[in-house]
mmCIF file of C-alpha atoms in Angstrom:
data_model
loop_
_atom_site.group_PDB
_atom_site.id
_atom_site.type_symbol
_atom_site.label_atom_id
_atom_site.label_comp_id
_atom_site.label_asym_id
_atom_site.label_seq_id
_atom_site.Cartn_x
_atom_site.Cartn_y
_atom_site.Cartn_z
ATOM 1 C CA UNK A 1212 15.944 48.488 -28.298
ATOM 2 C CA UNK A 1213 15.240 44.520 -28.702
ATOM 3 C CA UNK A 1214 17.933 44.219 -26.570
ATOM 4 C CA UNK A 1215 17.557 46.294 -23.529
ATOM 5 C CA UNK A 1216 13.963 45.317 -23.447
ATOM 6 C CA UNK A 1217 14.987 41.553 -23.216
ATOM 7 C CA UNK A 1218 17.275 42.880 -20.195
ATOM 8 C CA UNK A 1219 14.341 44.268 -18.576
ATOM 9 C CA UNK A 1220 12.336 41.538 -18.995
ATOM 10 C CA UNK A 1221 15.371 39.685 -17.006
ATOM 11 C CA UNK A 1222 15.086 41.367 -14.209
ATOM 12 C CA UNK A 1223 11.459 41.782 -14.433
ATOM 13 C CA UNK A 1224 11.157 37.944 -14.509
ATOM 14 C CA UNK A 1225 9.339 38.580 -17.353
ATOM 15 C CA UNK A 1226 9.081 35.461 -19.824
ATOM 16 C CA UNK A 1227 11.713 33.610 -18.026
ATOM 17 C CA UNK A 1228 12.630 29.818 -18.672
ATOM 18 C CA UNK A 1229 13.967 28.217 -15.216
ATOM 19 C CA UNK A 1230 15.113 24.972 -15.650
ATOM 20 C CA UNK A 1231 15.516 22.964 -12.496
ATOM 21 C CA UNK A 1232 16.578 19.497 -12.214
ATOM 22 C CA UNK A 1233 14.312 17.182 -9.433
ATOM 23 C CA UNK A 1234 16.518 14.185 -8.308
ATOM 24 C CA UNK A 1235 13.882 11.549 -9.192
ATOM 25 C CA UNK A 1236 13.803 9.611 -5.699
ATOM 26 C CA UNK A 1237 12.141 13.041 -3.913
ATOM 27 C CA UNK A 1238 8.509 12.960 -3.380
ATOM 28 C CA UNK A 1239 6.274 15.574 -5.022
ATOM 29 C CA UNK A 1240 4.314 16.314 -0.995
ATOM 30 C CA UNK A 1241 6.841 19.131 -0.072
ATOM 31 C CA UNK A 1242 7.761 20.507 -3.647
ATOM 32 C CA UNK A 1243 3.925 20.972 -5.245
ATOM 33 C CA UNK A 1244 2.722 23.529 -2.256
ATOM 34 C CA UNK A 1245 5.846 25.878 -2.959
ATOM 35 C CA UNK A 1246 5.956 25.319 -6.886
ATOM 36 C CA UNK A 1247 2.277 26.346 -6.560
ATOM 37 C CA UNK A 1248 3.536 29.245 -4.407
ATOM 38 C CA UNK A 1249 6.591 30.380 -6.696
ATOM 39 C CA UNK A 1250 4.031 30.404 -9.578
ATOM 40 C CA UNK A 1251 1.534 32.605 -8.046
ATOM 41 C CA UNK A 1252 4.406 35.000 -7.603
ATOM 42 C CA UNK A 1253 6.214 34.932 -10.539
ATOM 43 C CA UNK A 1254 3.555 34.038 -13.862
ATOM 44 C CA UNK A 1255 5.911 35.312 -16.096
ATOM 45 C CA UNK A 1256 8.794 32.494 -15.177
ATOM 46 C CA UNK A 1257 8.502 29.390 -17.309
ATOM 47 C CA UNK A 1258 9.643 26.218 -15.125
ATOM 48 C CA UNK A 1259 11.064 23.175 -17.082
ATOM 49 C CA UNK A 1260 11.408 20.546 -14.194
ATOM 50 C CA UNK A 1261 13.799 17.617 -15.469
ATOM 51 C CA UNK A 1262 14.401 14.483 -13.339
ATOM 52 C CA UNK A 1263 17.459 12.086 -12.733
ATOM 53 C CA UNK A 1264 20.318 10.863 -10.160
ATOM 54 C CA UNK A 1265 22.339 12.926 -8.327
ATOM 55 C CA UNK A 1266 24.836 12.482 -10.459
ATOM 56 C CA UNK A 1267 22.792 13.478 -14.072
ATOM 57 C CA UNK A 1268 21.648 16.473 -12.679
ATOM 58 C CA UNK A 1269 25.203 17.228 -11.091
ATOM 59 C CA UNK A 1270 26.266 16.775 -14.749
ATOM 60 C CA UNK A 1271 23.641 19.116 -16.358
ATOM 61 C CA UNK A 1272 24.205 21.348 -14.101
ATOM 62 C CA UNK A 1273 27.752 21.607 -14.764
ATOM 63 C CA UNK A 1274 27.381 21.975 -18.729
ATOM 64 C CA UNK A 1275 24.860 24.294 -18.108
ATOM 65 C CA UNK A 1276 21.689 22.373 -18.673
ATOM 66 C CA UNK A 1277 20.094 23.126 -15.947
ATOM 67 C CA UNK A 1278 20.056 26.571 -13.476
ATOM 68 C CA UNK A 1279 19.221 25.068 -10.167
ATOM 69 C CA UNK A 1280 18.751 21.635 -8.998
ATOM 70 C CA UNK A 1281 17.515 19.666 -5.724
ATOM 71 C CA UNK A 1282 18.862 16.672 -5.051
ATOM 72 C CA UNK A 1283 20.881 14.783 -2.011
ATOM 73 C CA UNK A 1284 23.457 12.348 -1.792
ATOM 74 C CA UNK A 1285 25.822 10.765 0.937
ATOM 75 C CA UNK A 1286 28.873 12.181 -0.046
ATOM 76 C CA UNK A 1287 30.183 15.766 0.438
ATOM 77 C CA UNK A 1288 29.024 18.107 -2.383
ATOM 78 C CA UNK A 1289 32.299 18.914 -4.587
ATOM 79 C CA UNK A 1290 33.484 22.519 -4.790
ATOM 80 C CA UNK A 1291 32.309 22.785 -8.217
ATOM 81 C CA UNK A 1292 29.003 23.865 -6.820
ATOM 82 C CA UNK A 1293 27.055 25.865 -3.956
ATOM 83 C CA UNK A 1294 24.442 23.700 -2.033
ATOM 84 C CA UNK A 1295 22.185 25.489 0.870
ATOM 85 C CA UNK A 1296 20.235 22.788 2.775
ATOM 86 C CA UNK A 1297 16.416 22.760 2.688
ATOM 87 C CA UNK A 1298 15.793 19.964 4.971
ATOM 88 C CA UNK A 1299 16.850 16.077 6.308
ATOM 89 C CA UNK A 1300 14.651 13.213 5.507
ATOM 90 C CA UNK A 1301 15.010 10.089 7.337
ATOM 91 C CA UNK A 1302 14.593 6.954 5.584
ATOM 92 C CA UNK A 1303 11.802 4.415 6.265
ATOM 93 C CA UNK A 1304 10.893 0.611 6.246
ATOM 94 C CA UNK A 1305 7.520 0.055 4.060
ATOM 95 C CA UNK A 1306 5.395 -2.935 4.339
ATOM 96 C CA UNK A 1307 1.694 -4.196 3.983
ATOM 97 C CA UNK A 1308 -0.958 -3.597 6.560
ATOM 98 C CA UNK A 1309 -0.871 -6.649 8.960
ATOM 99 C CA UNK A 1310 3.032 -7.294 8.368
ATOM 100 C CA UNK A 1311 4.604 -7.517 12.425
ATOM 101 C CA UNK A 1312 6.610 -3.798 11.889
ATOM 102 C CA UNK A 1313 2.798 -2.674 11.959
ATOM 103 C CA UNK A 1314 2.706 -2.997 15.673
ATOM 104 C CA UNK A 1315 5.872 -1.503 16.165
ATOM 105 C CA UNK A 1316 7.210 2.039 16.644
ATOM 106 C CA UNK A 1317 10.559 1.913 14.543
ATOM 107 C CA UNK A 1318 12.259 -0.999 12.335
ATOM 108 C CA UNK A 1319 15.823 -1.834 13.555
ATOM 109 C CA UNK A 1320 18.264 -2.674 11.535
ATOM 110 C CA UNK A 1321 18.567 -6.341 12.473
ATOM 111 C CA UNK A 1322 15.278 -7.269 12.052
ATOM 112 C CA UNK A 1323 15.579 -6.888 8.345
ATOM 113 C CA UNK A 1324 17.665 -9.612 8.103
ATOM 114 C CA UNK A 1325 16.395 -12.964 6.186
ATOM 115 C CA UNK A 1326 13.409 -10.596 5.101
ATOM 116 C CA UNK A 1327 12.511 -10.260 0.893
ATOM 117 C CA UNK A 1328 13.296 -6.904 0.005
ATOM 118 C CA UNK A 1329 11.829 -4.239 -3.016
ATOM 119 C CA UNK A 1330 14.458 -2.485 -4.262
ATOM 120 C CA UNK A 1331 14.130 1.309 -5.706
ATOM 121 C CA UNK A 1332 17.215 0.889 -8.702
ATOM 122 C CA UNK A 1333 17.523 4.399 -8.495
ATOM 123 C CA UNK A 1334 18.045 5.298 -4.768
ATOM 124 C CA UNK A 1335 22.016 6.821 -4.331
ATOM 125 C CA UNK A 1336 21.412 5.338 -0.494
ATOM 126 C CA UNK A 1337 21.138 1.898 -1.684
ATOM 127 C CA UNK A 1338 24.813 1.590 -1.220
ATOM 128 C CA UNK A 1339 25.654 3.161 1.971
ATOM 129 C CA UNK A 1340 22.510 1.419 3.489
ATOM 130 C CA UNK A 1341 23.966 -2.047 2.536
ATOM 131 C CA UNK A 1342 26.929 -1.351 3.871
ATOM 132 C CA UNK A 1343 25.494 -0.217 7.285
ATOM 133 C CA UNK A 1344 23.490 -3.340 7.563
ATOM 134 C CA UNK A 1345 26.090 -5.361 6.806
ATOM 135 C CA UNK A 1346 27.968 -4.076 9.920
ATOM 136 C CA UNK A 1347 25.067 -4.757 11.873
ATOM 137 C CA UNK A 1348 24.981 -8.454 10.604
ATOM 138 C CA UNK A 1349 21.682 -8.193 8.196
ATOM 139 C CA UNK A 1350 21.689 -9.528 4.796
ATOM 140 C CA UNK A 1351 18.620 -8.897 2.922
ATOM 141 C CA UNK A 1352 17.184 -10.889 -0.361
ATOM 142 C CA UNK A 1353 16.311 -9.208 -3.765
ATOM 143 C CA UNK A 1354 13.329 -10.431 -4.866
ATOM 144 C CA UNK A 1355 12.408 -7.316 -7.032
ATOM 145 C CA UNK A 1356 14.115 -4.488 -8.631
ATOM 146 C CA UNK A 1357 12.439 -1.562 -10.540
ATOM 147 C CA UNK A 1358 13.242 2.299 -11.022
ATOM 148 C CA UNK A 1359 9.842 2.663 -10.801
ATOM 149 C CA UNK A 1360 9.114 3.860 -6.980
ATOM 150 C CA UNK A 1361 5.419 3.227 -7.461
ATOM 151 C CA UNK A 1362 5.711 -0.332 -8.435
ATOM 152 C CA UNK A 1363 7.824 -0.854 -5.952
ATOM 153 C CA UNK A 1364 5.507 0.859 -3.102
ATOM 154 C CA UNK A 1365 2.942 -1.342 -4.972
ATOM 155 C CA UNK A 1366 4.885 -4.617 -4.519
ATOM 156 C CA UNK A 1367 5.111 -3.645 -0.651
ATOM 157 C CA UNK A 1368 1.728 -2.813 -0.547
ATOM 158 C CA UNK A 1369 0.709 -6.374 -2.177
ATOM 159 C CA UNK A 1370 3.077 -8.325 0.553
ATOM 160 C CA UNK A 1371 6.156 -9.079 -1.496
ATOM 161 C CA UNK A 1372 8.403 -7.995 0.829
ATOM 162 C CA UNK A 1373 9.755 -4.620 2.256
ATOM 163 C CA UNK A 1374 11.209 -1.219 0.930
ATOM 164 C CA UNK A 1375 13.680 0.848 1.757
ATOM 165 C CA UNK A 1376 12.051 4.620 1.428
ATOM 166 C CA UNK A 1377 12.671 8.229 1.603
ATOM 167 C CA UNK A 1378 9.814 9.651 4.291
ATOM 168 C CA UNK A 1379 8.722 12.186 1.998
ATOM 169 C CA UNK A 1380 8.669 9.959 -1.268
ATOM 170 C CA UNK A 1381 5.631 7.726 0.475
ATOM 171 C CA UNK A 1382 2.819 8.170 -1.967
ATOM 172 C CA UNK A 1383 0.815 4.496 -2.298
ATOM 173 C CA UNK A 1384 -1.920 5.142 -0.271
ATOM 174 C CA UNK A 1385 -2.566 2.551 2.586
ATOM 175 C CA UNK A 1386 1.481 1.796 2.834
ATOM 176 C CA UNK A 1387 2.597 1.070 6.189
ATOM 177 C CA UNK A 1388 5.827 3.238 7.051
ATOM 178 C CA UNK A 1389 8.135 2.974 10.206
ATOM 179 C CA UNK A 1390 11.132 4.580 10.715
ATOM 180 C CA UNK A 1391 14.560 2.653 10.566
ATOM 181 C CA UNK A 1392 16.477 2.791 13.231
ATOM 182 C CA UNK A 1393 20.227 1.082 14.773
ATOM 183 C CA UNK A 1394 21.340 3.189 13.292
ATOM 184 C CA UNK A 1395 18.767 5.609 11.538
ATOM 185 C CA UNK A 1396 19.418 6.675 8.216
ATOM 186 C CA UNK A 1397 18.891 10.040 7.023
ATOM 187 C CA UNK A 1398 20.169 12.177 3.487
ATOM 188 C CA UNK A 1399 20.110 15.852 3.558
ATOM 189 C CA UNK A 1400 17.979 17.718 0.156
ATOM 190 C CA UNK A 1401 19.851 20.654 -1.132
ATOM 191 C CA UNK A 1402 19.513 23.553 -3.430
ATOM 192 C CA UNK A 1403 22.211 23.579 -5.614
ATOM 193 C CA UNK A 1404 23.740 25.668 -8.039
ATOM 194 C CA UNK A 1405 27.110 26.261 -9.956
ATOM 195 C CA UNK A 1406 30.114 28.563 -8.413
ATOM 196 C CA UNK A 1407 31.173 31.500 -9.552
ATOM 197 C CA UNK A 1408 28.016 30.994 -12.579
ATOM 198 C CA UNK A 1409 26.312 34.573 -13.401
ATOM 199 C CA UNK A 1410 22.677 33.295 -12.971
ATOM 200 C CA UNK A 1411 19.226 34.608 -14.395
ATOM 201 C CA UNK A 1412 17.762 36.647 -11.692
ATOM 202 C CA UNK A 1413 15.023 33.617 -11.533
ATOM 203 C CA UNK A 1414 17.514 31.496 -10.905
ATOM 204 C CA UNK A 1415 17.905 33.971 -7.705
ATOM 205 C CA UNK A 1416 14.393 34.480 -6.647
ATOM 206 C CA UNK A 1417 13.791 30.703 -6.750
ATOM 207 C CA UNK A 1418 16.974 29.785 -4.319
ATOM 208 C CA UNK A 1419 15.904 32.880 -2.044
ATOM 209 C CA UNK A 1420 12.160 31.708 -1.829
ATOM 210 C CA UNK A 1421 12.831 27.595 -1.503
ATOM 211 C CA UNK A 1422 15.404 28.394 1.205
ATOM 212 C CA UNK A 1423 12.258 30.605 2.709
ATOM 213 C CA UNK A 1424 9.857 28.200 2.123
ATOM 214 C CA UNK A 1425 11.032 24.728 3.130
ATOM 215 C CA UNK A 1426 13.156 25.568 5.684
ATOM 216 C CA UNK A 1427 10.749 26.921 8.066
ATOM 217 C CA UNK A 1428 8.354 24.029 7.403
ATOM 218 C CA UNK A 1429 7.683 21.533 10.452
ATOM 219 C CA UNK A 1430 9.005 18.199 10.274
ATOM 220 C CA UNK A 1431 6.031 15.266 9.522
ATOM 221 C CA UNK A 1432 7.030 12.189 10.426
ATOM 222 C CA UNK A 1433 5.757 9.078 8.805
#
């Protein structure tokens, strides 16, 4: 009797754990409004959020530490898994208020070059990015390093030099943001889950209801 009512629950999404992995370089502005929403729905359904690279949570996720996760990365998605895109998120040049990008529409490429840059330790563009403006001629210079996204908005903030910045991950209010352009930059966010893996039915209603949710979402720019 234990049994089949724990079954029930199951499908009932009745006392439910769903743990979902967060790559830790994606903002909270998109995520809160339908976590919010996905609670309302479903009280019952415990959500234990865990952060890291791509590459952690494509590790957890693979051992079975996590059910879900939401995460992007330039390289193809391996075949181990099943990824439905949510949205694409350009990338953005941060500075303080009064830097000379302030008056302009878009950051290219080559302008960076010479200029003191911030750099977020854990971004997985960091190295696709640096090849790209190599191409183009631009060599930036390190003057700060942190896997801390705030102090490194901070550091912008406070003149230090520039960051390179998901559009969605902006959260230091007062940070001035322009788009990078010659060539843009952009990383598609993804809902991803293992092959062929029976799944909770959470782990069902939550991949049904993201895809639902974010999708249909207008793009903000920065």
């Amino acid at each position: 009797d234990a049994a089949k009512e724990r079954a029930r629950s199951f499908v009932r999404l009745d006392d439910v754990e769903l743990k979902l992995g967060m790559m830790c370089t994606i903002g909270p502005h998109r995520f809160v409004p339908f976590l919010q929403a996905f609670r309302e729905r479903h009280p019952k359904v415990r959500l234990a959020v865990q952060d890291g690279s791509s590459e952690e949570l494509r590790e957890r996720l693979a051992k079975g530490d996590l059910d879900v996760a939401i995460y992007g990365q330039p390289e193809e998605i391996d075949d181990r898994f099943h990824a439905r895109r949510l949205y694409d998120e350009r990338f953005v040049i941060g500075v303080r208020p009064g830097h000379a990008f302030e008056k302009q529409n878009a950051v290219r490429v080559k302008e960076l070059d010479g200029m003191p840059y911030l750099n977020r330790s854990d971004c997985e563009f960091f190295g696709h990015a640096g090849r790209l403006w190599r191409e183009q001629g631009t060599q930036v210079s390190m003057v700060f390093r942190s896997n801390r996204d705030d102090w490194v908005q901070s550091m912008a903030l406070a003149g230090l030099g520039f960051t390179f910045i998901p559009e969605f991950a902006v959260t230091m209010p007062g940070l001035c943001v322009r788009p990078l352009i010659d060539p843009e930059i952009t990383r598609v966010i993804q809902v991803v889950t293992v092959r062929d893996r029976p799944h909770v039915p959470a782990v069902g209603a939550f991949v049904r209801e993201v895809l639902a949710f974010l999708v249909v979402l207008p793009e903000v720019h920065a």
